[in-house]
Coordinates of N, CA and C and ligand atoms in Angstrom, one line a residue:
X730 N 0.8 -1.2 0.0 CA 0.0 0.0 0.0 C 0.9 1.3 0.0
X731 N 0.6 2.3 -0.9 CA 1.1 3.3 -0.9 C 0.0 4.4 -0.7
X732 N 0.8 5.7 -0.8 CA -0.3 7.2 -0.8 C -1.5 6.6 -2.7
X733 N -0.7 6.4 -3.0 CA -1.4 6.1 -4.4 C -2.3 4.9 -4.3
X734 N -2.5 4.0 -3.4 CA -3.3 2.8 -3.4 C -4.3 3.2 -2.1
X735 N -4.7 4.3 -1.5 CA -5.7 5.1 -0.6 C -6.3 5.6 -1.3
X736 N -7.8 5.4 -1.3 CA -8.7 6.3 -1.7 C -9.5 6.8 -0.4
X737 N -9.9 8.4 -0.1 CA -10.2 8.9 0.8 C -12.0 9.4 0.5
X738 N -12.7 8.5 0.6 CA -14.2 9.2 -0.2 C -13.8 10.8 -0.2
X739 N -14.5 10.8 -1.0 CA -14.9 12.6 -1.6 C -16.3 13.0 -1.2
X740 N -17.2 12.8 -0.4 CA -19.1 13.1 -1.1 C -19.4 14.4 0.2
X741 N -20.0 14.9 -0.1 CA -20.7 16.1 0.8 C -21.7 15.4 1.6
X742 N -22.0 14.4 1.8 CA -22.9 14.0 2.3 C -21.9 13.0 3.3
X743 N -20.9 13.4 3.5 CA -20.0 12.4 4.6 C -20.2 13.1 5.7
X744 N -20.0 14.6 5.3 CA -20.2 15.6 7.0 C -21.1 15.6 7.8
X745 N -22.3 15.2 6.8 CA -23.4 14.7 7.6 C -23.5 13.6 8.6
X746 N -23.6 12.4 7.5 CA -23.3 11.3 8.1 C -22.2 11.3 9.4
X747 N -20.9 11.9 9.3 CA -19.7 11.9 10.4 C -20.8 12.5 11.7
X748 N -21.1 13.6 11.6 CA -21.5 14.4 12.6 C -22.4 13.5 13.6
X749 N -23.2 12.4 13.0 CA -24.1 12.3 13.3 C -23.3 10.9 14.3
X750 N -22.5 10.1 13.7 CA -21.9 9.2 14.2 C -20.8 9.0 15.0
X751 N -20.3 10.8 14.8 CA -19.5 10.6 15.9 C -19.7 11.4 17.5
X752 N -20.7 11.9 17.6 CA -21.5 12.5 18.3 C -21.6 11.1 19.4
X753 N -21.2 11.4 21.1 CA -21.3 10.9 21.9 C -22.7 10.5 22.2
X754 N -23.6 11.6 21.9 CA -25.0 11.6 22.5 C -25.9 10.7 21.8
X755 N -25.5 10.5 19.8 CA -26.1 9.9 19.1 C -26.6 8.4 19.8
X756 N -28.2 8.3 19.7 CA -28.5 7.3 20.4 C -28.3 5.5 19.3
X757 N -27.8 4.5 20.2 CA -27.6 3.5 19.4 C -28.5 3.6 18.5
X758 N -29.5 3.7 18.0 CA -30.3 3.2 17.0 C -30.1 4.0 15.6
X759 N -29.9 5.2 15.9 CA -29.5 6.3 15.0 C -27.8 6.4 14.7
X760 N -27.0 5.6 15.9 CA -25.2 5.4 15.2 C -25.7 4.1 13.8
X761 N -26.5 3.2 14.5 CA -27.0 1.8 13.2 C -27.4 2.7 12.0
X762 N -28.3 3.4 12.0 CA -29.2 3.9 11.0 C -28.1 4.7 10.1
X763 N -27.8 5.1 11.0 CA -26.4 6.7 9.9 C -25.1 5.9 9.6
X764 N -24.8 4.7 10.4 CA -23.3 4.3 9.4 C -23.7 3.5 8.9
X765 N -24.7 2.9 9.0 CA -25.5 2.2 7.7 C -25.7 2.5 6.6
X766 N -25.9 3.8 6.7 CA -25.7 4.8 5.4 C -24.8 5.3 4.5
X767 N -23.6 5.2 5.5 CA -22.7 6.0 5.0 C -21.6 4.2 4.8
X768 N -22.1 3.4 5.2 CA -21.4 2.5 5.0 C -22.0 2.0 3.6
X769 N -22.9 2.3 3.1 CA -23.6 2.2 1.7 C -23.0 2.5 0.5
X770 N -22.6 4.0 0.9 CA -21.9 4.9 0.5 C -20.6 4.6 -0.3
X771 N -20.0 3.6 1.1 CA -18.6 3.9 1.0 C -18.5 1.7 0.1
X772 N -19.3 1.3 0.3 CA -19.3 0.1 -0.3 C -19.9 0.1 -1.8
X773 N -20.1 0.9 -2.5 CA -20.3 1.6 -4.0 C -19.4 2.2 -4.3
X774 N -18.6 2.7 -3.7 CA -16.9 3.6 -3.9 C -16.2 2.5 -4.0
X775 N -16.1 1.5 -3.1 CA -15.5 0.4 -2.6 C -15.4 -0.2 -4.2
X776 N -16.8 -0.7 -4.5 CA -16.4 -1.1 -6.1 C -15.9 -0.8 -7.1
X777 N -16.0 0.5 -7.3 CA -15.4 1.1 -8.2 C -13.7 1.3 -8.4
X778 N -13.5 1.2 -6.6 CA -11.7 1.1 -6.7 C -11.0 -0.3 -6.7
X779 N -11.7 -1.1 -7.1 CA -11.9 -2.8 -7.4 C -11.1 -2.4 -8.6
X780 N -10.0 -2.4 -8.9 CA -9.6 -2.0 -10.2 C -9.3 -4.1 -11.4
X781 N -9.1 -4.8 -10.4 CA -9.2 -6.2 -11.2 C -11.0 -6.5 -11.8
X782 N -11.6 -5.5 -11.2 CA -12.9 -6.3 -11.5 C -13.8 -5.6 -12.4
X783 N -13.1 -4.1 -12.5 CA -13.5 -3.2 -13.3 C -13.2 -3.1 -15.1
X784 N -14.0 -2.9 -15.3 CA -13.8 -2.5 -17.6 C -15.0 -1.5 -17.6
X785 N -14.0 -0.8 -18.7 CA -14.8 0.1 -19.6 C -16.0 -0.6 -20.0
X786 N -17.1 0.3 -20.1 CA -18.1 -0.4 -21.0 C -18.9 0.8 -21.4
X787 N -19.5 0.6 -22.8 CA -20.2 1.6 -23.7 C -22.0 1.7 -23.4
X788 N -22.6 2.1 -22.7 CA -24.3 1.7 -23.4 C -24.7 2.7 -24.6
X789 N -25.8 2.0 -25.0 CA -27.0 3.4 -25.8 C -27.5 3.5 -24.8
X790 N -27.9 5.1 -24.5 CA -29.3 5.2 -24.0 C -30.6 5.0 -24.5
X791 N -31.8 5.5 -24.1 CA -33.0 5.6 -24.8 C -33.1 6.4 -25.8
X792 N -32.0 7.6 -25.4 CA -32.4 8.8 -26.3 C -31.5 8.3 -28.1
X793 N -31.2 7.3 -27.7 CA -29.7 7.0 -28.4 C -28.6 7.0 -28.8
X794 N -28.2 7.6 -27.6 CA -27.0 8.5 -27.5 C -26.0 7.3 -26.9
X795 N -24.4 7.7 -27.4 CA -23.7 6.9 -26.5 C -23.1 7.2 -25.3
X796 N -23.5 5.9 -24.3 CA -22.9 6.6 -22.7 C -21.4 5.8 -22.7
X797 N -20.5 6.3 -22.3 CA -18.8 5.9 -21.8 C -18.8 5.2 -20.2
X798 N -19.0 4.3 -19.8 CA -19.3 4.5 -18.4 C -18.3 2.7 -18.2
X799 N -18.6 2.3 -17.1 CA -17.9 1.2 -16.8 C -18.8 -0.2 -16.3
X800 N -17.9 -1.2 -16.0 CA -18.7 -2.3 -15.5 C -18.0 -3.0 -14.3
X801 N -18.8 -3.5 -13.2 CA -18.2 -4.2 -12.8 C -18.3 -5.5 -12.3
X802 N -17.4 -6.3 -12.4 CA -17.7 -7.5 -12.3 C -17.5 -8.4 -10.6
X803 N -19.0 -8.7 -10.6 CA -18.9 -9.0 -8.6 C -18.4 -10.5 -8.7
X804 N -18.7 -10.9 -9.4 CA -19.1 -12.6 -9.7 C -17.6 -13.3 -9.1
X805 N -16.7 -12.4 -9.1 CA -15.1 -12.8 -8.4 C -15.0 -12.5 -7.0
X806 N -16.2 -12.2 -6.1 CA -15.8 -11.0 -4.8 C -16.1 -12.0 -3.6
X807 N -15.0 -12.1 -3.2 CA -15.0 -12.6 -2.0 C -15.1 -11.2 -0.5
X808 N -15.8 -11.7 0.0 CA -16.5 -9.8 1.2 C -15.8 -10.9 2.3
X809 N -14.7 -10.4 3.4 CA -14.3 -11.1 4.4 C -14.8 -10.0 5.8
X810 N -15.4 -10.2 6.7 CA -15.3 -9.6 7.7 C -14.6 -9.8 8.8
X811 N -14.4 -8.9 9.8 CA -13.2 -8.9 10.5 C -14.3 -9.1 11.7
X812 N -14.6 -10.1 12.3 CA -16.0 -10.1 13.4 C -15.2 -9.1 14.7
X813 N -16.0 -8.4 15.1 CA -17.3 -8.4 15.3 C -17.7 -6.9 14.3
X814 N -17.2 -6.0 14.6 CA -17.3 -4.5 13.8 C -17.4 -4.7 12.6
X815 N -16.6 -6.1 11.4 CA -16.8 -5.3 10.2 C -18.3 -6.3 9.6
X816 N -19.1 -6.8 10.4 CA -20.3 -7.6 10.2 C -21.1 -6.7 10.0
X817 N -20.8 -5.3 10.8 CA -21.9 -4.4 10.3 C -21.6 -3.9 9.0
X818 N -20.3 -3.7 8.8 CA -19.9 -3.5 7.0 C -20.6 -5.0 5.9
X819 N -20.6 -6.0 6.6 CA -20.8 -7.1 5.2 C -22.2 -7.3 5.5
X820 N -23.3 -6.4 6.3 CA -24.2 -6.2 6.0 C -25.0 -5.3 4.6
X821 N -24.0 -4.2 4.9 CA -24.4 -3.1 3.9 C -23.9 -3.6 2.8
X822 N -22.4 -4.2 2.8 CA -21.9 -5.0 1.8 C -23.0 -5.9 0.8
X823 N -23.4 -7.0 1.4 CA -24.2 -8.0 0.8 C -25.7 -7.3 0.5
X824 N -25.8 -6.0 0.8 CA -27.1 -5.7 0.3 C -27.0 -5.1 -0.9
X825 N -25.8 -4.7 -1.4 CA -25.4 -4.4 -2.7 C -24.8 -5.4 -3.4
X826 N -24.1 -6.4 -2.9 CA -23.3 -7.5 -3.7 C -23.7 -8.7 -3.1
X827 N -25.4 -9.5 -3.2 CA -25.4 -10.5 -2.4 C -25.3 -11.5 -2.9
X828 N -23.9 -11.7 -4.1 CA -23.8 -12.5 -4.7 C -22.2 -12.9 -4.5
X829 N -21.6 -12.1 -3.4 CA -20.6 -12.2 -3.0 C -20.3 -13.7 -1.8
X830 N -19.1 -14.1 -2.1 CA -18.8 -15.4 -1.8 C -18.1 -14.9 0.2
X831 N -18.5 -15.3 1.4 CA -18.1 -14.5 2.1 C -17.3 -15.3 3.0
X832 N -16.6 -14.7 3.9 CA -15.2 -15.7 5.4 C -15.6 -14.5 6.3
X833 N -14.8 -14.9 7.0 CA -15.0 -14.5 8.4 C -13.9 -14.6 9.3
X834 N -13.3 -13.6 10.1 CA -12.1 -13.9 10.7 C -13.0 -13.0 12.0
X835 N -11.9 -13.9 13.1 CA -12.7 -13.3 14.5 C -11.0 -13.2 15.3
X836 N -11.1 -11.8 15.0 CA -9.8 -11.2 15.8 C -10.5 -10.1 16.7
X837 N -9.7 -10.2 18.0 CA -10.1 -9.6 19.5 C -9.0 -8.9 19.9
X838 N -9.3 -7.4 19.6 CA -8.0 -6.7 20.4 C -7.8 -6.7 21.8
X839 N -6.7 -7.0 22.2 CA -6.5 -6.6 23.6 C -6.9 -4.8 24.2
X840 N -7.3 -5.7 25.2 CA -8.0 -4.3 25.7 C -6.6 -3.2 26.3
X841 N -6.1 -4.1 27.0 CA -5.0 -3.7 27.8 C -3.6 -3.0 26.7
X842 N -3.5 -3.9 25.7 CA -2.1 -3.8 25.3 C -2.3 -3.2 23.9
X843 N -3.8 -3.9 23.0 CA -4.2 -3.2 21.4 C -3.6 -4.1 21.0
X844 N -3.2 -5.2 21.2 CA -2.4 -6.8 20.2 C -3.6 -7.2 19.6
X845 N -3.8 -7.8 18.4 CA -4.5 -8.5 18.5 C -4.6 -10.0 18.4
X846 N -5.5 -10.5 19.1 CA -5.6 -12.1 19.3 C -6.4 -12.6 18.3
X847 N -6.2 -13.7 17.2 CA -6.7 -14.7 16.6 C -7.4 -15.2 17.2
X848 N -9.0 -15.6 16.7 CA -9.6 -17.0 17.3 C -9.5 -17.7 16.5
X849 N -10.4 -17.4 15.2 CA -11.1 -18.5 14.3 C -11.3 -17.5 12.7
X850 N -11.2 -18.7 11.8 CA -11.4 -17.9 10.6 C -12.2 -19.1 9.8
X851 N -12.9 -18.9 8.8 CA -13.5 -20.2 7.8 C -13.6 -19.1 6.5
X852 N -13.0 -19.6 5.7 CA -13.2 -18.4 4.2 C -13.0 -19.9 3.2
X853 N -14.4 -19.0 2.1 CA -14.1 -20.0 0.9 C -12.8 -19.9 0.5
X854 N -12.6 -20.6 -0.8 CA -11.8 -20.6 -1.9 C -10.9 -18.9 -2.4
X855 N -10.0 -18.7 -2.1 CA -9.3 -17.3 -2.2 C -8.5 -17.0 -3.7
X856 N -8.0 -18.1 -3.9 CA -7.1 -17.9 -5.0 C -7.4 -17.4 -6.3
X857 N -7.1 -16.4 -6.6 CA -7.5 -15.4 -8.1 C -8.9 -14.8 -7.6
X858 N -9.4 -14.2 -6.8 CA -10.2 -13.7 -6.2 C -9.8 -12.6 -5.8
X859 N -11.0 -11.5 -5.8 CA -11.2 -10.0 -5.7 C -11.7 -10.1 -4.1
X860 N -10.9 -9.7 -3.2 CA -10.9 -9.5 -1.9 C -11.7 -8.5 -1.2
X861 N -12.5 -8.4 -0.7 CA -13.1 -7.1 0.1 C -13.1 -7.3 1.3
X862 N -11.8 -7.2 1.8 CA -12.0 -7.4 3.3 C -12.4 -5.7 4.6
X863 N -13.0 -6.4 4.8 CA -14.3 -5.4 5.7 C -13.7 -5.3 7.4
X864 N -13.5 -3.6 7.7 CA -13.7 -3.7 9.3 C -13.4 -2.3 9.1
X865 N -14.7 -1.0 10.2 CA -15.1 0.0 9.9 C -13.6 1.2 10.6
X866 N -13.3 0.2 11.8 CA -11.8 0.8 12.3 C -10.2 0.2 11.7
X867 N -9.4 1.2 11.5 CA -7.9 0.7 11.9 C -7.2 1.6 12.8
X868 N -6.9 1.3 13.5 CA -6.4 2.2 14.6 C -4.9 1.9 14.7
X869 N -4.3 0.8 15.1 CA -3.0 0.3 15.1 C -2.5 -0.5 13.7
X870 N -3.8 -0.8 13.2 CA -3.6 -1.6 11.9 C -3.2 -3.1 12.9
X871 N -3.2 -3.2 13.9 CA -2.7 -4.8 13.9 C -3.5 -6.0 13.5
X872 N -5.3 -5.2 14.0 CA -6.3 -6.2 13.7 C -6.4 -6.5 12.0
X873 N -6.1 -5.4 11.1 CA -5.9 -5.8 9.8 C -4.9 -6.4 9.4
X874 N -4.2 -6.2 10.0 CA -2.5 -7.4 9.2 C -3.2 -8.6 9.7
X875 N -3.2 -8.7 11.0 CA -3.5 -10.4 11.3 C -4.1 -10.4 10.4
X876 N -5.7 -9.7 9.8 CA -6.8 -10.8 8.9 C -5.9 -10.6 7.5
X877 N -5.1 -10.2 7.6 CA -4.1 -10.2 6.0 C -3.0 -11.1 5.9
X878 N -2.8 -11.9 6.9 CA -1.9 -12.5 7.3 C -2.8 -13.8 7.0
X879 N -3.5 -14.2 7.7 CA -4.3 -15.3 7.2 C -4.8 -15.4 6.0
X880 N -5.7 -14.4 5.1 CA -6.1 -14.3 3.6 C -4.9 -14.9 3.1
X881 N -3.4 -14.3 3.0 CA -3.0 -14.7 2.2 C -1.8 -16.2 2.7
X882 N -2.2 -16.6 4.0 CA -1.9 -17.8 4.2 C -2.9 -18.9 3.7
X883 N -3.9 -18.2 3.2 CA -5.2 -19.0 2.7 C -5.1 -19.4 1.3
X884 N -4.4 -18.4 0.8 CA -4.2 -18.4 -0.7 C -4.5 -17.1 -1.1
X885 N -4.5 -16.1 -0.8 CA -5.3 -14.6 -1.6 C -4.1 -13.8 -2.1
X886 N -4.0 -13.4 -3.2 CA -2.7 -12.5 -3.8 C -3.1 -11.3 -3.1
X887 N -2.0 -10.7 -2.5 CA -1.9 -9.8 -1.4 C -1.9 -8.0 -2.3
X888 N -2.1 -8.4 -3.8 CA -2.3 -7.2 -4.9 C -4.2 -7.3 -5.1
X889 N -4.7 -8.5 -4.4 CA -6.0 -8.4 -4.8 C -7.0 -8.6 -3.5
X890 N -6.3 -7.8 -2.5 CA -7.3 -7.4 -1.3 C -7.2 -6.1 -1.2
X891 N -8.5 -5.7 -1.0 CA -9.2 -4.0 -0.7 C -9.9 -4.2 0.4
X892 N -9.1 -3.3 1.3 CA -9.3 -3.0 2.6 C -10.6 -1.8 2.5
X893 N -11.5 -2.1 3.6 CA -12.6 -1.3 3.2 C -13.4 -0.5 4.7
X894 N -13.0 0.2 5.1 CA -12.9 0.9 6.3 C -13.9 2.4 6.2
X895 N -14.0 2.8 7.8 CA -14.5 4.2 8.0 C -13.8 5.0 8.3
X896 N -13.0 4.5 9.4 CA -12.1 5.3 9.7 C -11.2 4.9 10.4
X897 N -9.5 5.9 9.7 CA -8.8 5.1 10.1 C -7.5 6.3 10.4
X898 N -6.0 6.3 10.7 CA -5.6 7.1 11.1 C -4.1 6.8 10.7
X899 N -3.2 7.9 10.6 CA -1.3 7.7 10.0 C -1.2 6.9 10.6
X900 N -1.0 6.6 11.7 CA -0.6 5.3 12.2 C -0.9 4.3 12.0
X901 N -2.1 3.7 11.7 CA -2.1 2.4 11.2 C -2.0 1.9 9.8
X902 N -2.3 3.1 9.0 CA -2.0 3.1 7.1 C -0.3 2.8 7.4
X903 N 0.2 3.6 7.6 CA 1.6 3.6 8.3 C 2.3 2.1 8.1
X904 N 1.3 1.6 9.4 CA 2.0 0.3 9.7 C 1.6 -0.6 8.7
X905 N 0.3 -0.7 7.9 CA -0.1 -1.2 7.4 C 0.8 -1.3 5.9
X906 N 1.2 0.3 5.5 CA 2.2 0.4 3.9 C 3.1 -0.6 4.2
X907 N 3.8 -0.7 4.9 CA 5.0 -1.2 5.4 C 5.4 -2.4 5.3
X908 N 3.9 -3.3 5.9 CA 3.9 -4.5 5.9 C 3.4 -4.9 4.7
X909 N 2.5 -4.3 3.9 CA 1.4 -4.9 2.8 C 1.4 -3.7 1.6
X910 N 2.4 -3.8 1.3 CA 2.8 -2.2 0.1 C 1.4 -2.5 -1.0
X911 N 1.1 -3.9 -1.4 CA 0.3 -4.0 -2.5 C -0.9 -3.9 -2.3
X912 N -1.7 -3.4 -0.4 CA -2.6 -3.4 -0.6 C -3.6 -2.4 -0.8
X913 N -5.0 -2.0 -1.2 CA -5.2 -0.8 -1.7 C -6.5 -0.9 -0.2
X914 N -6.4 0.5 0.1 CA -7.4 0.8 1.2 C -8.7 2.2 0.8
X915 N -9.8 1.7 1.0 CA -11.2 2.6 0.4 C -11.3 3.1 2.1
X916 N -11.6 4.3 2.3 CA -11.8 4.9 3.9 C -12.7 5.9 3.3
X917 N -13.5 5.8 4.4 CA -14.2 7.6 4.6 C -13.7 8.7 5.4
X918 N -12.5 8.4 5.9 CA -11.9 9.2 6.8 C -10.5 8.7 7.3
X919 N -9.6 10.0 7.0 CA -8.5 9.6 8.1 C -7.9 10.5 9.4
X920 N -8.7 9.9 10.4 CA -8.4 10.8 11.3 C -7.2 11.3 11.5
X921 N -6.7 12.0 12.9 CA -5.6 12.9 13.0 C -4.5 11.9 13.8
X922 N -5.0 11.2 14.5 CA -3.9 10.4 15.2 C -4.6 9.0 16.4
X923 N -3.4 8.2 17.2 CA -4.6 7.5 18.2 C -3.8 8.3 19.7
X924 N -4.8 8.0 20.2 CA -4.3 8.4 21.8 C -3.7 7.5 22.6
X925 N -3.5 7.7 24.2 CA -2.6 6.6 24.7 C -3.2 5.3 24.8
X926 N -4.5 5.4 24.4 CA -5.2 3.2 24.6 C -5.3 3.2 23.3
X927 N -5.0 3.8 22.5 CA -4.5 3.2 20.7 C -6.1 3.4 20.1
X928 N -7.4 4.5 21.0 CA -7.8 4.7 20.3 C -8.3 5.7 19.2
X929 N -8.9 5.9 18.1 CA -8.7 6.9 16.9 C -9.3 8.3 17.4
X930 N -8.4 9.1 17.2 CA -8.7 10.5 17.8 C -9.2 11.4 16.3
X931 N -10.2 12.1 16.4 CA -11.1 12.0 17.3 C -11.9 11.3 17.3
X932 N -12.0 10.8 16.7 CA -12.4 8.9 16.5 C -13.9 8.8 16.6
X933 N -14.6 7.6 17.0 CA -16.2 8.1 17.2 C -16.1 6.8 18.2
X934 N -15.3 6.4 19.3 CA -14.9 5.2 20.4 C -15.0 4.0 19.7
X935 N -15.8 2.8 20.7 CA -15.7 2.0 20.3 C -17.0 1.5 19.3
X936 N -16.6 1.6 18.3 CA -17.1 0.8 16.9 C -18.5 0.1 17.5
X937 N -17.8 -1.0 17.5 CA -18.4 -2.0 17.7 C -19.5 -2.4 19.0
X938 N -19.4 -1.6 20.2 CA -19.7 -1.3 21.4 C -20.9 -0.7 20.4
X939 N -20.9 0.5 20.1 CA -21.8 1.4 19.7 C -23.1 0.9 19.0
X940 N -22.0 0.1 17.5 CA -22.8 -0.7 16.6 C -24.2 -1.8 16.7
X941 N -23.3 -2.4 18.0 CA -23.9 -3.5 18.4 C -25.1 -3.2 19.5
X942 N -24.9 -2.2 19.9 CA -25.2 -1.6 21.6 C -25.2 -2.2 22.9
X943 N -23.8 -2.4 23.0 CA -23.1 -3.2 24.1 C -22.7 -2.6 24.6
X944 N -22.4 -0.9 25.0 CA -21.8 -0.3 26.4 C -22.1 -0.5 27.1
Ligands
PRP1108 C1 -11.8 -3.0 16.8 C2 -12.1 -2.7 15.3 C3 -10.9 -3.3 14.6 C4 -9.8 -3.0 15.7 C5 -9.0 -1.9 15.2 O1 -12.3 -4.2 17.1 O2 -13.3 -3.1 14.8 O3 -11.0 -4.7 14.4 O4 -10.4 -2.8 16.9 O5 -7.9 -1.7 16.1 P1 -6.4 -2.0 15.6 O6 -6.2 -1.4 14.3 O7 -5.5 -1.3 16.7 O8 -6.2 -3.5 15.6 P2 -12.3 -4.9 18.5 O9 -11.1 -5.8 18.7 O10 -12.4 -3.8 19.6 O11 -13.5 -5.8 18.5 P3 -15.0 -5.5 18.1 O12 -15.1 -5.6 16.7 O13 -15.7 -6.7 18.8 O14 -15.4 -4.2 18.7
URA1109 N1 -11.5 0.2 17.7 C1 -12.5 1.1 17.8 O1 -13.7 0.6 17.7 N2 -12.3 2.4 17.9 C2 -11.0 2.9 18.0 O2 -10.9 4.1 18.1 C3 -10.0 2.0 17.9 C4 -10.2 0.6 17.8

């Protein structure tokens, strides 16, 4: 991964969405509702920077005219979630692509230290497959290398995983360029830094706490 393999959404309708999500007071049902939205958002971006699955393609319109536009091809897309946080991503995911082939890795950050621990993973078939691997935080990036460490101990060409995030921060793209130069990451946001428990400042806390409504 380099500065060239980040795409940072562009839409006017992010400020909204952010505000709404990252707002302490926002009640669980309304954090579901609005990054549900904006995770919609960002999983249509998401395809489009699919660059193995993408081609030009021409239509007519009605009026007859020729349109220049593109295609894309899902029929290769493997959607991996990072349990528990990026389930709410391969929700919005599979409502747009529910023809995608899906795995699942269940990595648990230490609370104490931000390591992350391996449980369990089951993923189909990887090899020559378009990757979408899903999880709305990177903060240290450790919980993404682990699930990148397994993908491509599974078989996944490490040029054909797209990291698909909300927000995420220099330090863990950082760690992540370093370790995984080929991989390309779709974000709605890159925050400004993490604080001393390695969480994203100013971040919107715990993810998945919120998501789930587990505080
Ligand atoms: C969160 C988040 C990422 C990870 C990011 O998950 O969803 O997986 O932390 O932090 P990192 O980049 O420093 O590894 P967490 O382990 O808290 O579990 P959860 O999904 O159950 O909330
Ligand atoms: N996980 C989260 O959910 N939020 C953070 O800020 C860091 C890790």
């Amino acid at each position: 991964m380099s500065e060239e393999n980040t795409t940072v959404l562009q839409c006017l309708s992010l400020n909204h969405l952010f505000t709404k999500i990252r707002d302490k007071d926002t009640k669980p049902e309304d954090f579901r509702k609005y990054s549900m939205r904006l995770m919609t958002i960002l999983t249509e971006e998401s395809l489009a920077v699919a660059n193995n699955s993408v081609t030009k393609k021409t239509v007519i319109t009605p009026t007859g005219a020729k349109f220049d536009g593109i295609d894309v091809n899902t029929s290769n897309m493997v959607a991996v979630s990072i349990i528990r946080a990026g389930d709410s991503l391969l929700e919005c995911f599979l409502n747009v692509v529910p023809e995608a082939a899906v795995g699942k890795i269940l990595i648990q950050r230490n609370e104490e230290t931000a390591e992350p621990i391996l449980y369990y993973d089951k993923l189909p078939p990887l090899e020559n497959k378009q990757i979408m691997l899903l999880d709305p935080m990177l903060a240290t990036g450790g919980s993404a290398m682990c699930a990148i460490d397994v993908l491509i101990n599974k078989g996944a060409e490490e040029e054909n995983i797209l990291f698909i995030n909300v927000v995420c921060c220099p330090e863990g793209l950082k760690n992540m360029n370093s370790k995984f130069p080929k991989i390309k990451v779709v974000t709605a946001c890159i925050d400004e830094c993490l604080n001393d428990k390695s969480y994203i400042m100013p971040g919107l806390g715990d993810y998945g706490d919120r998501f789930f409504n587990s505080v």
